[in-house]
Amino acid sequence: MREQSEQELQSTNHVAHLTLQPVSKLETRRSVLSTTLLSSRNTLTRLQRAKSKSPSASTALAVAQNQHNHNLENLHRTCAGVTAFRVKDPDPFAVDNGKILGVRIDVSVNGVFVPPYYLLLNRASPESPSLRIHKHTIPPCVGLAELEARYLPRRNAVEGVDAPLKPAPEQNLQKLVRVLRRELVGHHLRVSAVEKLRGDAGLSGKEGSESDDEEEEEGGKAGITGIAALDIDGREIEIKWADGTSGRVWISKAGVVEKAVVKAVETGARRRDLERKILGGDRRVEGLVDRLAS
């Protein structure tokens, strides 16, 4: 009875998956068509003309206006990528009277904006011309401290009252933000590339999931059973094959394969044939699975 109930449950889940899949596709298509229709200038013009004649047109006009504002925001985030703003620290004892310069950094990956990153900068005192990072939401793997020391250097404290004051080093906030955004974009592209490689290899399940364990037994494209990032920055990738072969691939910040080491588990010998494929072609990480399957 227990085996029968488990089989019925699996059958029910399978039917539910097949039923929900077309619905999700229809919902996606509906969303695309709605966005296209509401983004049309003709639609907005007609709704504005019909506003006085039909009460329902006012609701439709509000929806179209919200879509228009959303499109403008996405356009700004795509073209600008960086937005500066001013805020005030509510702490009554904050330095420089609570004046803070904020920087918002937007990153888009595969047509989707990730949550924005923020830099909050202030000055040590109203007389100080130098900026310093007060708070931020930058991930640790980016190395913000090194970038701050390079592009926002500050004058060190001078020992002795009669010691001459050294001129404050030149700061370059624009260069800091530009380099920082490039680092963030590269970080997300590398992480996204790992997911793309898993999809190219036919490994649809997430790392560590039950479906991932099943795929490790069956194997995907080119006999690959597993692809995983070994660090949070996506600079080191591990690849496993069905015959027990495993390899590690090192990726540059620009997404180019720098080095690859592939070994057979039983003998420990290097698989030079697989290494040549990994390092072949344009060496871009996105085409790694296709090169292995060729």
Coordinates of C-alpha atoms in Angstrom, one line a residue:
M1 CA 0.0 0.0 0.0
R2 CA 2.8 2.4 0.8
E3 CA 4.5 1.7 -2.5
Q4 CA 1.3 2.3 -4.3
S5 CA 0.7 5.6 -2.5
E6 CA 4.2 6.8 -3.3
Q7 CA 3.7 5.9 -7.0
E8 CA 0.3 7.8 -7.0
L9 CA 2.0 10.8 -5.4
Q10 CA 4.8 10.8 -8.0
S11 CA 2.3 10.5 -10.8
T12 CA 0.2 13.4 -9.4
N13 CA 3.3 15.6 -9.1
H14 CA 4.3 14.7 -12.7
V15 CA 0.8 15.6 -14.0
A16 CA 0.9 18.8 -12.0
H17 CA 4.2 19.7 -13.5
L18 CA 3.0 19.1 -17.0
T19 CA -0.2 21.1 -16.3
L20 CA 1.6 24.1 -14.8
Q21 CA 4.3 24.4 -17.5
P22 CA 2.0 25.6 -20.3
V23 CA 0.3 28.0 -17.8
S24 CA 3.6 29.6 -16.9
K25 CA 4.4 30.1 -20.6
L26 CA 1.0 31.7 -21.2
E27 CA 1.5 34.0 -18.2
T28 CA 4.9 35.0 -19.6
R29 CA 3.4 35.7 -23.0
R30 CA 0.6 37.7 -21.4
S31 CA 3.1 39.8 -19.5
V32 CA 5.1 40.5 -22.6
L33 CA 2.0 41.5 -24.6
S34 CA 0.7 43.7 -21.8
T35 CA 4.0 45.5 -21.5
T36 CA 4.2 46.0 -25.2
L37 CA 0.6 47.3 -25.4
L38 CA 0.9 49.6 -22.4
S39 CA 4.3 51.0 -23.7
S40 CA 2.9 52.1 -27.0
R41 CA 2.5 55.8 -27.5
N42 CA -0.7 55.3 -29.4
T43 CA -2.2 53.5 -26.5
L44 CA -1.4 56.3 -24.1
T45 CA -2.7 58.9 -26.5
R46 CA -6.0 57.1 -27.1
L47 CA -6.5 56.6 -23.3
Q48 CA -5.9 60.3 -22.7
R49 CA -8.6 61.2 -25.3
A50 CA -11.1 58.7 -23.9
K51 CA -10.5 59.8 -20.3
S52 CA -13.4 62.3 -20.3
K53 CA -15.8 60.0 -22.1
S54 CA -15.3 56.7 -20.3
P55 CA -14.8 56.3 -16.5
S56 CA -12.9 53.0 -17.1
A57 CA -10.4 54.8 -19.2
S58 CA -9.1 56.6 -16.1
T59 CA -8.0 53.3 -14.6
A60 CA -6.4 52.1 -17.8
L61 CA -4.7 55.5 -18.1
A62 CA -3.2 55.1 -14.7
V63 CA -1.9 51.7 -15.5
A64 CA -0.4 52.9 -18.8
Q65 CA 1.2 55.9 -17.0
N66 CA 2.8 53.6 -14.4
Q67 CA 4.2 51.4 -17.2
H68 CA 5.6 54.6 -18.9
N69 CA 7.3 55.6 -15.7
H70 CA 8.7 52.1 -15.2
N71 CA 10.1 52.2 -18.8
L72 CA 11.8 55.6 -18.1
E73 CA 13.3 54.2 -14.9
N74 CA 14.6 51.1 -16.7
L75 CA 16.0 53.3 -19.5
H76 CA 17.8 55.5 -17.0
R77 CA 19.2 52.5 -15.1
T78 CA 20.4 50.9 -18.3
C79 CA 22.0 54.0 -19.8
A80 CA 23.4 55.7 -16.7
G81 CA 24.1 52.8 -14.4
V82 CA 25.2 55.1 -11.7
T83 CA 23.1 57.7 -9.8
A84 CA 24.4 60.2 -7.2
F85 CA 22.1 61.6 -4.5
R86 CA 22.4 63.5 -1.2
V87 CA 21.0 62.3 2.1
K88 CA 21.3 63.4 5.7
D89 CA 22.3 61.2 8.6
P90 CA 19.6 61.4 11.3
D91 CA 22.2 60.9 14.0
P92 CA 22.5 64.3 15.8
F93 CA 26.1 63.5 16.6
A94 CA 27.0 62.5 13.0
V95 CA 30.2 64.1 11.5
D96 CA 30.0 66.9 9.0
N97 CA 26.4 67.8 10.2
G98 CA 25.2 64.4 8.9
K99 CA 25.9 65.3 5.2
I100 CA 26.2 62.1 3.2
L101 CA 26.8 61.6 -0.5
G102 CA 25.1 58.5 -1.8
V103 CA 25.9 56.5 -5.0
R104 CA 23.6 53.9 -6.4
I105 CA 25.0 51.4 -8.9
D106 CA 22.7 49.4 -11.1
V107 CA 23.7 46.1 -12.8
S108 CA 21.7 44.3 -15.4
V109 CA 22.4 40.6 -16.2
N110 CA 20.4 38.7 -18.9
G111 CA 17.9 41.6 -19.2
V112 CA 17.1 41.6 -15.5
F113 CA 18.3 44.2 -12.9
V114 CA 19.8 42.8 -9.8
P115 CA 19.2 44.6 -6.5
P116 CA 21.1 47.9 -6.7
Y117 CA 24.3 48.5 -4.8
Y118 CA 24.9 51.6 -2.6
L119 CA 27.9 53.6 -1.5
L120 CA 27.4 56.2 1.2
L121 CA 30.3 58.6 1.6
N122 CA 31.0 61.4 4.1
R123 CA 33.8 63.7 5.3
A124 CA 35.6 63.3 8.6
S125 CA 34.9 67.0 9.4
P126 CA 33.4 70.1 7.6
E127 CA 37.0 71.4 7.0
S128 CA 38.2 68.1 5.4
P129 CA 38.1 68.0 1.6
S130 CA 38.5 64.3 1.5
L131 CA 35.7 61.8 1.1
R132 CA 35.6 58.4 2.8
I133 CA 33.3 55.4 2.6
H134 CA 30.8 55.5 5.4
K135 CA 28.5 52.6 4.6
H136 CA 28.1 50.3 1.6
T137 CA 26.3 47.1 0.3
I138 CA 29.2 45.9 -1.9
P139 CA 29.9 42.1 -1.6
P140 CA 33.2 41.3 0.1
C141 CA 34.6 39.4 -3.0
V142 CA 34.9 42.7 -4.9
G143 CA 37.6 44.1 -2.7
L144 CA 36.2 47.6 -2.0
A145 CA 38.9 48.4 0.6
E146 CA 41.7 48.1 -2.0
L147 CA 39.7 50.3 -4.4
E148 CA 39.1 52.9 -1.8
A149 CA 42.8 53.0 -0.9
R150 CA 43.7 53.5 -4.5
Y151 CA 41.1 56.1 -5.6
L152 CA 40.1 57.8 -2.4
P153 CA 43.4 58.1 -0.5
R154 CA 43.3 60.2 2.6
R155 CA 46.1 62.2 4.3
N156 CA 47.6 60.2 7.2
A157 CA 47.7 61.8 10.7
V158 CA 50.9 63.8 11.2
E159 CA 52.7 63.2 14.4
G160 CA 53.9 66.3 16.3
V161 CA 52.4 69.7 16.6
D162 CA 55.1 71.6 14.7
A163 CA 55.3 69.0 11.9
P164 CA 54.5 70.5 8.5
L165 CA 51.1 69.5 7.0
K166 CA 51.3 67.3 4.0
P167 CA 49.1 68.1 1.0
A168 CA 46.0 65.9 0.8
P169 CA 46.3 63.3 -1.9
E170 CA 44.1 63.7 -5.0
Q171 CA 40.9 61.6 -4.9
N172 CA 39.0 60.4 -7.9
L173 CA 35.4 59.3 -7.0
Q174 CA 34.4 59.0 -10.7
K175 CA 37.2 56.5 -11.4
L176 CA 36.3 54.6 -8.2
V177 CA 32.7 54.2 -9.2
R178 CA 33.5 53.3 -12.8
V179 CA 36.0 50.6 -11.7
L180 CA 33.6 49.4 -9.0
R181 CA 30.7 49.0 -11.4
R182 CA 32.9 47.1 -13.8
E183 CA 33.9 44.7 -11.0
L184 CA 30.3 44.2 -10.0
V185 CA 29.2 43.6 -13.6
G186 CA 32.0 41.1 -14.1
H187 CA 31.1 39.3 -10.8
H188 CA 27.5 38.8 -11.8
L189 CA 28.4 37.8 -15.4
R190 CA 30.7 35.1 -14.0
V191 CA 28.1 33.8 -11.6
S192 CA 25.5 33.8 -14.4
A193 CA 27.9 32.0 -16.7
V194 CA 28.1 29.1 -14.3
E195 CA 24.3 28.7 -14.4
K196 CA 24.5 28.9 -18.2
L197 CA 27.1 26.2 -18.3
R198 CA 24.9 24.0 -16.1
G199 CA 22.0 24.6 -18.5
D200 CA 24.1 23.9 -21.6
A201 CA 25.2 20.6 -20.0
G202 CA 21.7 19.6 -19.3
L203 CA 22.0 20.0 -15.5
S204 CA 18.7 21.7 -14.8
G205 CA 18.7 21.1 -11.0
K206 CA 20.3 23.4 -8.6
E207 CA 23.6 22.5 -6.9
G208 CA 23.0 20.1 -4.0
S209 CA 19.3 19.4 -5.0
E210 CA 17.9 15.9 -5.5
S211 CA 17.6 16.4 -9.2
D212 CA 21.2 17.4 -9.2
D213 CA 22.2 14.1 -7.6
E214 CA 20.2 12.2 -10.2
E215 CA 21.9 14.1 -13.0
E216 CA 25.3 13.2 -11.5
E217 CA 24.5 9.5 -11.9
E218 CA 23.1 9.8 -15.4
G219 CA 25.4 12.5 -16.9
G220 CA 24.6 15.3 -19.2
K221 CA 26.1 16.7 -22.4
A222 CA 29.6 15.6 -23.1
G223 CA 29.3 13.2 -20.2
I224 CA 29.4 16.1 -17.7
T225 CA 27.7 15.3 -14.4
G226 CA 28.4 18.4 -12.4
I227 CA 29.4 22.0 -12.8
A228 CA 29.8 24.2 -9.7
A229 CA 31.6 27.4 -8.7
L230 CA 34.1 26.9 -5.9
D231 CA 34.1 30.5 -4.7
I232 CA 31.5 33.2 -4.4
D233 CA 33.1 35.3 -7.1
G234 CA 32.9 32.6 -9.8
R235 CA 36.6 32.7 -10.5
E236 CA 37.1 29.0 -10.0
I237 CA 34.9 26.3 -11.4
E238 CA 34.8 22.5 -10.8
I239 CA 33.6 20.1 -13.6
K240 CA 32.9 16.4 -13.1
W241 CA 32.4 13.7 -15.7
A242 CA 30.5 10.4 -15.5
D243 CA 33.7 8.4 -15.8
G244 CA 35.1 9.9 -12.6
T245 CA 37.2 12.6 -14.3
S246 CA 37.3 15.9 -12.5
G247 CA 38.7 19.2 -13.5
R248 CA 39.2 22.8 -12.3
V249 CA 39.0 25.9 -14.4
W250 CA 40.2 29.3 -13.4
I251 CA 38.4 32.3 -14.9
S252 CA 39.7 35.9 -15.3
K253 CA 37.7 38.9 -14.3
A254 CA 36.8 39.4 -17.9
G255 CA 35.3 35.9 -18.2
V256 CA 38.2 34.3 -20.1
V257 CA 39.6 30.9 -19.2
E258 CA 43.1 31.4 -17.8
K259 CA 44.0 27.9 -16.7
A260 CA 42.5 24.4 -16.6
V261 CA 43.6 21.2 -14.9
V262 CA 41.7 17.9 -15.6
K263 CA 42.7 14.6 -14.0
A264 CA 41.4 11.1 -14.1
V265 CA 40.4 9.9 -10.6
E266 CA 41.7 6.3 -11.0
T267 CA 45.1 7.0 -12.4
G268 CA 45.6 10.7 -11.5
A269 CA 46.9 11.3 -15.0
R270 CA 46.2 14.7 -16.7
R271 CA 43.6 14.7 -19.4
R272 CA 45.4 16.9 -21.9
D273 CA 42.7 16.4 -24.5
L274 CA 40.0 17.9 -22.3
E275 CA 42.3 20.7 -21.2
R276 CA 43.0 21.6 -24.8
K277 CA 39.3 21.8 -25.5
I278 CA 38.7 24.0 -22.5
L279 CA 41.5 26.4 -23.5
G280 CA 40.6 26.3 -27.2
G281 CA 38.6 28.7 -29.4
D282 CA 38.0 32.2 -28.0
R283 CA 38.5 30.8 -24.4
R284 CA 35.3 32.4 -23.2
V285 CA 33.7 30.7 -20.3
E286 CA 30.2 30.9 -21.8
G287 CA 31.2 28.4 -24.6
L288 CA 33.1 25.9 -22.4
V289 CA 30.5 23.1 -22.6
D290 CA 30.1 23.5 -26.4
R291 CA 33.9 23.2 -26.8
L292 CA 33.9 20.0 -24.6
A293 CA 31.1 18.5 -26.7
S294 CA 32.8 19.2 -30.0

